[in-house]
CSV table of C-alpha atoms in Angstrom, one decimal:
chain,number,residue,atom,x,y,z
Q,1,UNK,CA,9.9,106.6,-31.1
Q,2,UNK,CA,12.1,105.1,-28.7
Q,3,UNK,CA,9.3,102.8,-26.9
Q,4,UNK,CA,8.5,101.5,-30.2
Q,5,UNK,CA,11.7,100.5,-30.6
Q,6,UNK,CA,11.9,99.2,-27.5
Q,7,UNK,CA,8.9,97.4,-28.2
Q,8,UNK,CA,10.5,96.1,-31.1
Q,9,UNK,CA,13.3,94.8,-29.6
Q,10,UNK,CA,11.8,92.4,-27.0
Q,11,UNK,CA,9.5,91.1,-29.3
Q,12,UNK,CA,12.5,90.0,-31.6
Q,13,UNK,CA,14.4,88.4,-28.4
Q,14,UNK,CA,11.3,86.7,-27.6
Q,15,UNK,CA,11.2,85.4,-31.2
Q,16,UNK,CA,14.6,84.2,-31.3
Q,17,UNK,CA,14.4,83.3,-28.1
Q,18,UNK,CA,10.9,81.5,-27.3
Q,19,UNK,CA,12.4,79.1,-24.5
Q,20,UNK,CA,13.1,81.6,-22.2
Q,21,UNK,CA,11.5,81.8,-18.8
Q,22,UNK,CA,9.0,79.0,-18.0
Q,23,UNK,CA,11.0,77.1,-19.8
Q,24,UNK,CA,14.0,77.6,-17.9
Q,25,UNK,CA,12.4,76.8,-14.9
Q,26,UNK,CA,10.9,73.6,-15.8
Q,27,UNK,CA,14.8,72.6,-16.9
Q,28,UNK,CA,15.7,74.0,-13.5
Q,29,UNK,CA,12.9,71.6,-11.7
Q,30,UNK,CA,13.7,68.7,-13.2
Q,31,UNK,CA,17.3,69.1,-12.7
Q,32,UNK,CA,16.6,69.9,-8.7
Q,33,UNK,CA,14.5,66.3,-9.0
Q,34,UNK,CA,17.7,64.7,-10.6
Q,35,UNK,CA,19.7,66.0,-7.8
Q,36,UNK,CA,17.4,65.0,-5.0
Q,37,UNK,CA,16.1,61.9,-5.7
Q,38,UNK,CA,18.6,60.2,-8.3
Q,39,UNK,CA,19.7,60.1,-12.3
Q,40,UNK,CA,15.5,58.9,-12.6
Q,41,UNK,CA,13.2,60.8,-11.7
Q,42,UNK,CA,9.7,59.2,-10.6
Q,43,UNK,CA,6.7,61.6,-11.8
Q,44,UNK,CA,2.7,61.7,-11.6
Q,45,UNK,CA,0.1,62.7,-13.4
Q,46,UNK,CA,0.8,66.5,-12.7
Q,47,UNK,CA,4.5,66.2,-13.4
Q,48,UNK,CA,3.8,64.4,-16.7
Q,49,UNK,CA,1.7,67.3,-17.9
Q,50,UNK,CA,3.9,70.2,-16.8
Q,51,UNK,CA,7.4,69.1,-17.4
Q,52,UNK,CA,6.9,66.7,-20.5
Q,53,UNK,CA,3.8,67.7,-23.0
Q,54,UNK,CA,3.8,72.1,-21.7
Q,55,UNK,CA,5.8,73.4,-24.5
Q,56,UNK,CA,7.8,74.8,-25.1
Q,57,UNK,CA,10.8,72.8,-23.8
Q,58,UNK,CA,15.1,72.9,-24.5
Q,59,UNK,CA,15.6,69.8,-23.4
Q,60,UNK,CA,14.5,65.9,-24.3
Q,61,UNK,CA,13.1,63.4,-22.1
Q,62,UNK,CA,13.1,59.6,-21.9
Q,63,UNK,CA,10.4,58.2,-20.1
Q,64,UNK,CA,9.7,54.5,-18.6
Q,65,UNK,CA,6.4,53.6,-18.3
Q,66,UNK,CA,6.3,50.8,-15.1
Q,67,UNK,CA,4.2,48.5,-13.0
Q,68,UNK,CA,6.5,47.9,-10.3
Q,69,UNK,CA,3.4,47.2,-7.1
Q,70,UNK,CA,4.2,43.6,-5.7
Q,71,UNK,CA,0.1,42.9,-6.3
Q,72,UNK,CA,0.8,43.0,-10.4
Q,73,UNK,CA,3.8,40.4,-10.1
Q,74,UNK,CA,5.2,41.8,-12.7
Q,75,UNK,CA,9.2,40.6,-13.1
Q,76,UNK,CA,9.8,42.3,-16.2
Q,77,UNK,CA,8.7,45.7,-14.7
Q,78,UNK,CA,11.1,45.1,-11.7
Q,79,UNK,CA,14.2,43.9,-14.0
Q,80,UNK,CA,13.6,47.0,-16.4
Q,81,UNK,CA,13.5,49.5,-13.7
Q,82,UNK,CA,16.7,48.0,-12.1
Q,83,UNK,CA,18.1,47.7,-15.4
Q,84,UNK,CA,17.2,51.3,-16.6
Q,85,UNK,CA,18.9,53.2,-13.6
Q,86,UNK,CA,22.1,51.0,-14.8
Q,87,UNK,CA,21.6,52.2,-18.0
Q,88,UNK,CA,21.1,56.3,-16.8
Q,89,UNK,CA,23.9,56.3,-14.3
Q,90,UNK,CA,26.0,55.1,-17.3
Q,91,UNK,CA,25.5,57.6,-19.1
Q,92,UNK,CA,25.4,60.8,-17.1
Q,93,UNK,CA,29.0,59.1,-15.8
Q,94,UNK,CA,30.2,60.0,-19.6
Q,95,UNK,CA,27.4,63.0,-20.7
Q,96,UNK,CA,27.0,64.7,-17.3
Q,97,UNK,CA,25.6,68.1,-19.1
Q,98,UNK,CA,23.5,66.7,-21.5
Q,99,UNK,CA,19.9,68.3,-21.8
Q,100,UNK,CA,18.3,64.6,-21.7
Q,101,UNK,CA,16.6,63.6,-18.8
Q,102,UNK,CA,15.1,60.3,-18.2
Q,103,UNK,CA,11.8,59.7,-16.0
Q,104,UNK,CA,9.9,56.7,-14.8
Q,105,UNK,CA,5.9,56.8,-14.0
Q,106,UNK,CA,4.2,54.2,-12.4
Q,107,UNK,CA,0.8,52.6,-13.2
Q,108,UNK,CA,-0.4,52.6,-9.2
Q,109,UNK,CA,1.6,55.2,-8.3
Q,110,UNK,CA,0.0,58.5,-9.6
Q,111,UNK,CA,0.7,57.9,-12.9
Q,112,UNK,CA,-2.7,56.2,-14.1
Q,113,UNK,CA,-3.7,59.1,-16.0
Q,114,UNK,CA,-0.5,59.3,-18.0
Q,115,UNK,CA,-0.8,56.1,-19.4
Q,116,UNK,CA,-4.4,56.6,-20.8
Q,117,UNK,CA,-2.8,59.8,-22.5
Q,118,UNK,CA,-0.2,57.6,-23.6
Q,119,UNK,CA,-2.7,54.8,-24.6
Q,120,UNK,CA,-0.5,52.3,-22.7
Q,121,UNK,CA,-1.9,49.0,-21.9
Q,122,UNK,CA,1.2,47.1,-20.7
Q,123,UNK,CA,4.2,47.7,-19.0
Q,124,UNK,CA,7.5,48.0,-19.4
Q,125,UNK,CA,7.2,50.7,-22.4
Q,126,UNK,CA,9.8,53.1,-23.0
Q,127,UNK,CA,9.2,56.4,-24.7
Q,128,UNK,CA,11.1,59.7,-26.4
Q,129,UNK,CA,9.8,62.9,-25.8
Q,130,UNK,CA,11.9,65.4,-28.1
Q,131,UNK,CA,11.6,69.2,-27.6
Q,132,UNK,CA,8.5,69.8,-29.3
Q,133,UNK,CA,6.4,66.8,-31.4
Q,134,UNK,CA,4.2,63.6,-30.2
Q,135,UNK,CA,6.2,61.5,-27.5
Q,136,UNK,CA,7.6,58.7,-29.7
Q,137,UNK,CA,6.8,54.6,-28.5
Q,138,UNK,CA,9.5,52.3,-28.1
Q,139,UNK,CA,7.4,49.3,-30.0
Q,140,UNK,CA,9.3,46.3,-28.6
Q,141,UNK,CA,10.2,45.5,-24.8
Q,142,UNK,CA,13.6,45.8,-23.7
Q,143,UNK,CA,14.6,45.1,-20.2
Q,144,UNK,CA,18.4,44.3,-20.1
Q,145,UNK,CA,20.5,47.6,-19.5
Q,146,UNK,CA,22.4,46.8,-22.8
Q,147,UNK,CA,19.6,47.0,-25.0
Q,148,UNK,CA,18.4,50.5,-22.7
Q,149,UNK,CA,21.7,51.6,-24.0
Q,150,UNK,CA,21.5,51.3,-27.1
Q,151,UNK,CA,17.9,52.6,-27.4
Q,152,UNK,CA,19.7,55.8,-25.4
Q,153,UNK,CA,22.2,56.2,-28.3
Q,154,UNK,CA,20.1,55.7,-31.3
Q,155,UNK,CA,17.3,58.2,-29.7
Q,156,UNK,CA,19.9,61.1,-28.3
Q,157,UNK,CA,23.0,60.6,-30.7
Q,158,UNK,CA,25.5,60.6,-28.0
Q,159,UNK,CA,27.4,57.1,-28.1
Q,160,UNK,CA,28.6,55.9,-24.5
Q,161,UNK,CA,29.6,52.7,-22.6
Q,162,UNK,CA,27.7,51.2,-20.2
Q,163,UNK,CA,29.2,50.3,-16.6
Q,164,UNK,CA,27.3,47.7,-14.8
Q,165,UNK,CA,28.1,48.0,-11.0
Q,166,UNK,CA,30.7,45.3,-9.1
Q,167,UNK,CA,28.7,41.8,-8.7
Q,168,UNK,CA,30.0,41.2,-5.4
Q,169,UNK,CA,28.5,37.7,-6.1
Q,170,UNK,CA,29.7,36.9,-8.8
Q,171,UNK,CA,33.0,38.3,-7.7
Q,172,UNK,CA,33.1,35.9,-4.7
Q,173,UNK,CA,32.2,33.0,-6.9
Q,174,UNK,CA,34.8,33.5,-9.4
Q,175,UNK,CA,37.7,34.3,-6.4
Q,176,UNK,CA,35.8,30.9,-4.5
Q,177,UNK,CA,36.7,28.6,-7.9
Q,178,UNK,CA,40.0,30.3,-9.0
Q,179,UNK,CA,41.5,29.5,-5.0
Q,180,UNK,CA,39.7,25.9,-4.9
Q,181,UNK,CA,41.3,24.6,-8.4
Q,182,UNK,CA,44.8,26.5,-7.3
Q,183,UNK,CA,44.5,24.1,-4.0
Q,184,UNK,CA,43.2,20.8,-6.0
Q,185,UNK,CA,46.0,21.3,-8.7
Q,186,UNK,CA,48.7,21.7,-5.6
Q,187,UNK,CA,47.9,19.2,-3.4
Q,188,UNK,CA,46.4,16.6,-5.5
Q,189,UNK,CA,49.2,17.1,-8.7
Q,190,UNK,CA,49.2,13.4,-9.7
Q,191,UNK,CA,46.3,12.0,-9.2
Q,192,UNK,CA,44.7,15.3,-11.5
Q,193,UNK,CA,47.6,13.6,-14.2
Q,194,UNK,CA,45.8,10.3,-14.1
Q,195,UNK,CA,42.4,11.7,-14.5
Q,196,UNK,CA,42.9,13.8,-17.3
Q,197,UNK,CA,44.8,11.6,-19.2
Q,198,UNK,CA,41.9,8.9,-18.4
Q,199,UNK,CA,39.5,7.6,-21.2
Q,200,UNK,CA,36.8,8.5,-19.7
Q,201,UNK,CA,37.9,12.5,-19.2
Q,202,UNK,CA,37.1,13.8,-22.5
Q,203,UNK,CA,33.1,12.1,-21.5
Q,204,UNK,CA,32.8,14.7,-18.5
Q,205,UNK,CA,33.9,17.1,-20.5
Q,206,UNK,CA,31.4,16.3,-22.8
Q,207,UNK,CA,28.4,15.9,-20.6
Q,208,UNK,CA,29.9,19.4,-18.8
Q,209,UNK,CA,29.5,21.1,-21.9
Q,210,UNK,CA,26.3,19.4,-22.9
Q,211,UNK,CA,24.5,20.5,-19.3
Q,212,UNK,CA,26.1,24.1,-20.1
Q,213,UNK,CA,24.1,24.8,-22.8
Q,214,UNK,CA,21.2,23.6,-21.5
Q,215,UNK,CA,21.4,26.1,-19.3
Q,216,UNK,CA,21.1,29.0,-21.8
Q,217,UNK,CA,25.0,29.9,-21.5
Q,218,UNK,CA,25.0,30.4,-25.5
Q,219,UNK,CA,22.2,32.6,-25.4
Q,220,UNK,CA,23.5,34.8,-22.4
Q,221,UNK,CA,26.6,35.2,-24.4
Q,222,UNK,CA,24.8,36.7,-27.2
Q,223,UNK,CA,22.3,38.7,-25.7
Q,224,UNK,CA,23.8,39.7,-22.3
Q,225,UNK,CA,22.3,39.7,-18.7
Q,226,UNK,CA,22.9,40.7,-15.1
Q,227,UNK,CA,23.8,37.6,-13.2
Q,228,UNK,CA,20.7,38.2,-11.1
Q,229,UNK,CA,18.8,40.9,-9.3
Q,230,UNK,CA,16.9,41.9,-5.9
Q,231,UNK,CA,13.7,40.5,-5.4
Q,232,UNK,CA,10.6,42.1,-3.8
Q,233,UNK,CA,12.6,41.2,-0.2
Q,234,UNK,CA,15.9,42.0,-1.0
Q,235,UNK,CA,16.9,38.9,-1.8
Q,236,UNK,CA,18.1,37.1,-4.9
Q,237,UNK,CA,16.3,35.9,-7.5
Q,238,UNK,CA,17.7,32.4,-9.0
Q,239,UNK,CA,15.1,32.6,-12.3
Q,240,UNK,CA,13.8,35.6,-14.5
Q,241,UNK,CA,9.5,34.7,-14.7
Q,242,UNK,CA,9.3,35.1,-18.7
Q,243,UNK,CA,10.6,33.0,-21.1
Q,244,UNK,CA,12.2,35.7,-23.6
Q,245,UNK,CA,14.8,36.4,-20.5
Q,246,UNK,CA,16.8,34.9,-17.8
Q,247,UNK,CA,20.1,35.7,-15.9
Q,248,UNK,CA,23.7,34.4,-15.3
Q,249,UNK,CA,22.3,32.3,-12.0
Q,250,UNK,CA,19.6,30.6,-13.9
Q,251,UNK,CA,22.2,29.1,-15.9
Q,252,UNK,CA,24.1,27.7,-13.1
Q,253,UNK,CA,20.4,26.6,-11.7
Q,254,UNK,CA,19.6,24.9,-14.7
Q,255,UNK,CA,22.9,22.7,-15.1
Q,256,UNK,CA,22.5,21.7,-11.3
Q,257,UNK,CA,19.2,20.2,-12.2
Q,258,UNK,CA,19.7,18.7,-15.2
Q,259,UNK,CA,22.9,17.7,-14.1
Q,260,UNK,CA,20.7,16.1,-10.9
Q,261,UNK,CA,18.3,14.2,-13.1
Q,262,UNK,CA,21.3,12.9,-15.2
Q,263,UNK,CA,23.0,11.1,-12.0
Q,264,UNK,CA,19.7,9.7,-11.0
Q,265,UNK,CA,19.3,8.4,-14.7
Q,266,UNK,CA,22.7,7.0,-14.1
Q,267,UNK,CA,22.0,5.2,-10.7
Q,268,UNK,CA,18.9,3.8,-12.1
Q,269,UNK,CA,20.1,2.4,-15.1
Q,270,UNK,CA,23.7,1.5,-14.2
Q,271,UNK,CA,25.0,1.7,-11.0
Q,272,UNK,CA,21.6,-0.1,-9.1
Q,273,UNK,CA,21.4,-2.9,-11.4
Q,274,UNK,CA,24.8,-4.0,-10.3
Q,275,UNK,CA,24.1,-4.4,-7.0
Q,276,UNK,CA,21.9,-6.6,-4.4
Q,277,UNK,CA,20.0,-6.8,-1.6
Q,278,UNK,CA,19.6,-4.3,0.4
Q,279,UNK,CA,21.8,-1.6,-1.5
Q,280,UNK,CA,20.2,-2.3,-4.9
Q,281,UNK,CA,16.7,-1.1,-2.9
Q,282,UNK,CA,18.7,2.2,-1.1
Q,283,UNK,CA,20.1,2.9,-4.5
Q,284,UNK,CA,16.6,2.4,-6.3
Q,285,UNK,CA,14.7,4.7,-4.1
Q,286,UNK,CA,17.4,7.4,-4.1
Q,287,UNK,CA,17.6,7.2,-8.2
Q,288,UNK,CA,14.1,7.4,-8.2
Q,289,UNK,CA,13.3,10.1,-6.2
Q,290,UNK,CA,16.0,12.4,-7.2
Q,291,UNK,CA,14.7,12.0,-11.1
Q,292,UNK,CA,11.4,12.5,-9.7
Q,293,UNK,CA,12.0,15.6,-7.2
Q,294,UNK,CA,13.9,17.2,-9.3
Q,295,UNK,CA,11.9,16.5,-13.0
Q,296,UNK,CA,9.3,18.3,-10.7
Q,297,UNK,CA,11.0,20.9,-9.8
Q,298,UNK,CA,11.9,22.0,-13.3
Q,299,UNK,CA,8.3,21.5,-14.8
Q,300,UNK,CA,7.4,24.4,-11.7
Q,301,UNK,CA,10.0,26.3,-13.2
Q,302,UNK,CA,8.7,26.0,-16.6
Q,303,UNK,CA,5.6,26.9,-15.9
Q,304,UNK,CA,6.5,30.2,-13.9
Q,305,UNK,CA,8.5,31.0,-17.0
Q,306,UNK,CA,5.8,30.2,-19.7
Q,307,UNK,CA,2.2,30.9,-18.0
Q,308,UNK,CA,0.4,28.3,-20.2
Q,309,UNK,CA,3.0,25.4,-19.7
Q,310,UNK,CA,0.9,22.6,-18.6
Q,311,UNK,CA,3.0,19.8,-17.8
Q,312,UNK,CA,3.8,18.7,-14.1
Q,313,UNK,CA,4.7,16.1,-12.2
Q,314,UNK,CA,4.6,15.8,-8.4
Q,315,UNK,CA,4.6,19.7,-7.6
């Protein structure tokens, strides 16, 4: 008869089509969520079970899980979450329509639960959720937006670049040095002549390059890093806390104290002994203290970086 039939039919469609309906909606929610609140979307516990593990779903889902509250100190959190939304703005610039979307749930914000589901006991963990299966664990840390990337690629299949915003910093500091050696090499042509055809040129350059690398420059070459990013206060942070990271600043931080402890080590051990009197004492102190304040600086940095460090000097 024709309500057999009829029968017949929907139950084929629903079949053929099993992510119809419910499904649709929960594509259409986290969509609206995109929209409103940006290319990540923050979820809870609720959210997690409704839109990520009620199945089944037409779309895939990338999910952060973070520790972002100031209480945990937690600088790794904080740089992969900046990081991250790099890395997601990036690629809905080039894959706008994609059916990936990518999430982030907090440890003290609602999002406790999820990681006991997840069995998560540290943070920053990324994971893949495809359409249907056991969400997948990223099973090394990634923070820098390059390495979020290409965890992107490899876990959707769709290659894309990635665009890191304008570094207004860094910007300024490049325009800063580009105008102030334009205006040394104009008014000051000759006497740059004598210097860099002295002897003792090609010995700056040397130390120059030395103090570089010291810095980590060689290592931000290879593995890539923002030159900083906001802290808690809006600010800018001058050192990543970990010693498996850093960024462009903390290069520049470095050589200035190293850099620092070099000219004291140079007015202590040549420029002091050839003086007298009163100047030899002035010159003393000031080599002193400078190796001194900034060695102590330094070992505080050291220790920030690596928790067990235990070396220190006057701070």
């Amino acid at each position: 008869s024709m309500r057999v039939l009829l029968c017949l039919a929907l139950l084929a469609t629903a079949a053929a089509d099993p992510c119809s309906g419910k499904c649709a909606e929960r594509f259409a929610r986290l969509n609206k969520e995109r929209n409103n609140g940006g290319n990540v979307i923050s979820i809870n516990n609720a959210m997690y079970k409704d839109l990520l593990r009620t199945a089944p779903r037409n779309y895939t889902v990338i999910l952060l899980a973070n520790a972002e509250s100031e209480q945990r100190g937690c600088q790794p959190c904080r740089t992969a979450a900046y990081e991250y939304r790099i890395a997601v703005d990036s690629f809905y610039r080039q894959h706008p329509e994609a059916g990936v979307f990518f999430v982030t749930v907090d440890f003290d914000k609602g999002g406790d639960e999820v990681f006991s589901k997840l069995d998560c006991k540290s943070a920053p963990v990324f994971f893949y959720f495809e359409t249907s299966g056991k969400p997948q664990r990223h099973q090394s840390q990634i923070v820098a937006a390059e390495e979020i990337a290409g965890y992107i690629t490899r876990k959707t299949g769709l290659k894309y670049t990635l665009q890191r915003p304008v570094d207004k910093s860094k910007v300024a500091y490049t325009l800063f040095s580009l105008i102030g050696t334009a205006l040394i090499l104009y008014f000051a042509w000759d006497r740059v002549v004598r210097v860099v055809s002295s002897p003792g040129f090609l010995s700056y350059c040397s130390i120059a390059f030395a103090l570089l690398m010291m810095g980590g420059q060689m290592w931000l070459q290879i593995r890539g890093a923002p030159f900083t990013v906001p802290n808690d206060k809006g600010g800018m942070t001058f050192y990543h806390h970990s010693s498996q990271y850093q960024y462009g600043i903390e290069v520049f931080l470095v050589m200035g104290l190293q850099g620092a402890i070099t000219v004291g080590a140079v007015i202590l051990g040549d420029v002091a002994p050839s003086s007298h009197g009163h100047t030899h004492r002035v010159l003393t102190l000031i080599g002193a203290a400078l190796v001194a304040l900034v060695f102590s600086l330094l070992y505080r940095i050291f220790r920030d970086k690596i928790g067990y460090y235990p070396y220190k000097l006057l701070f």
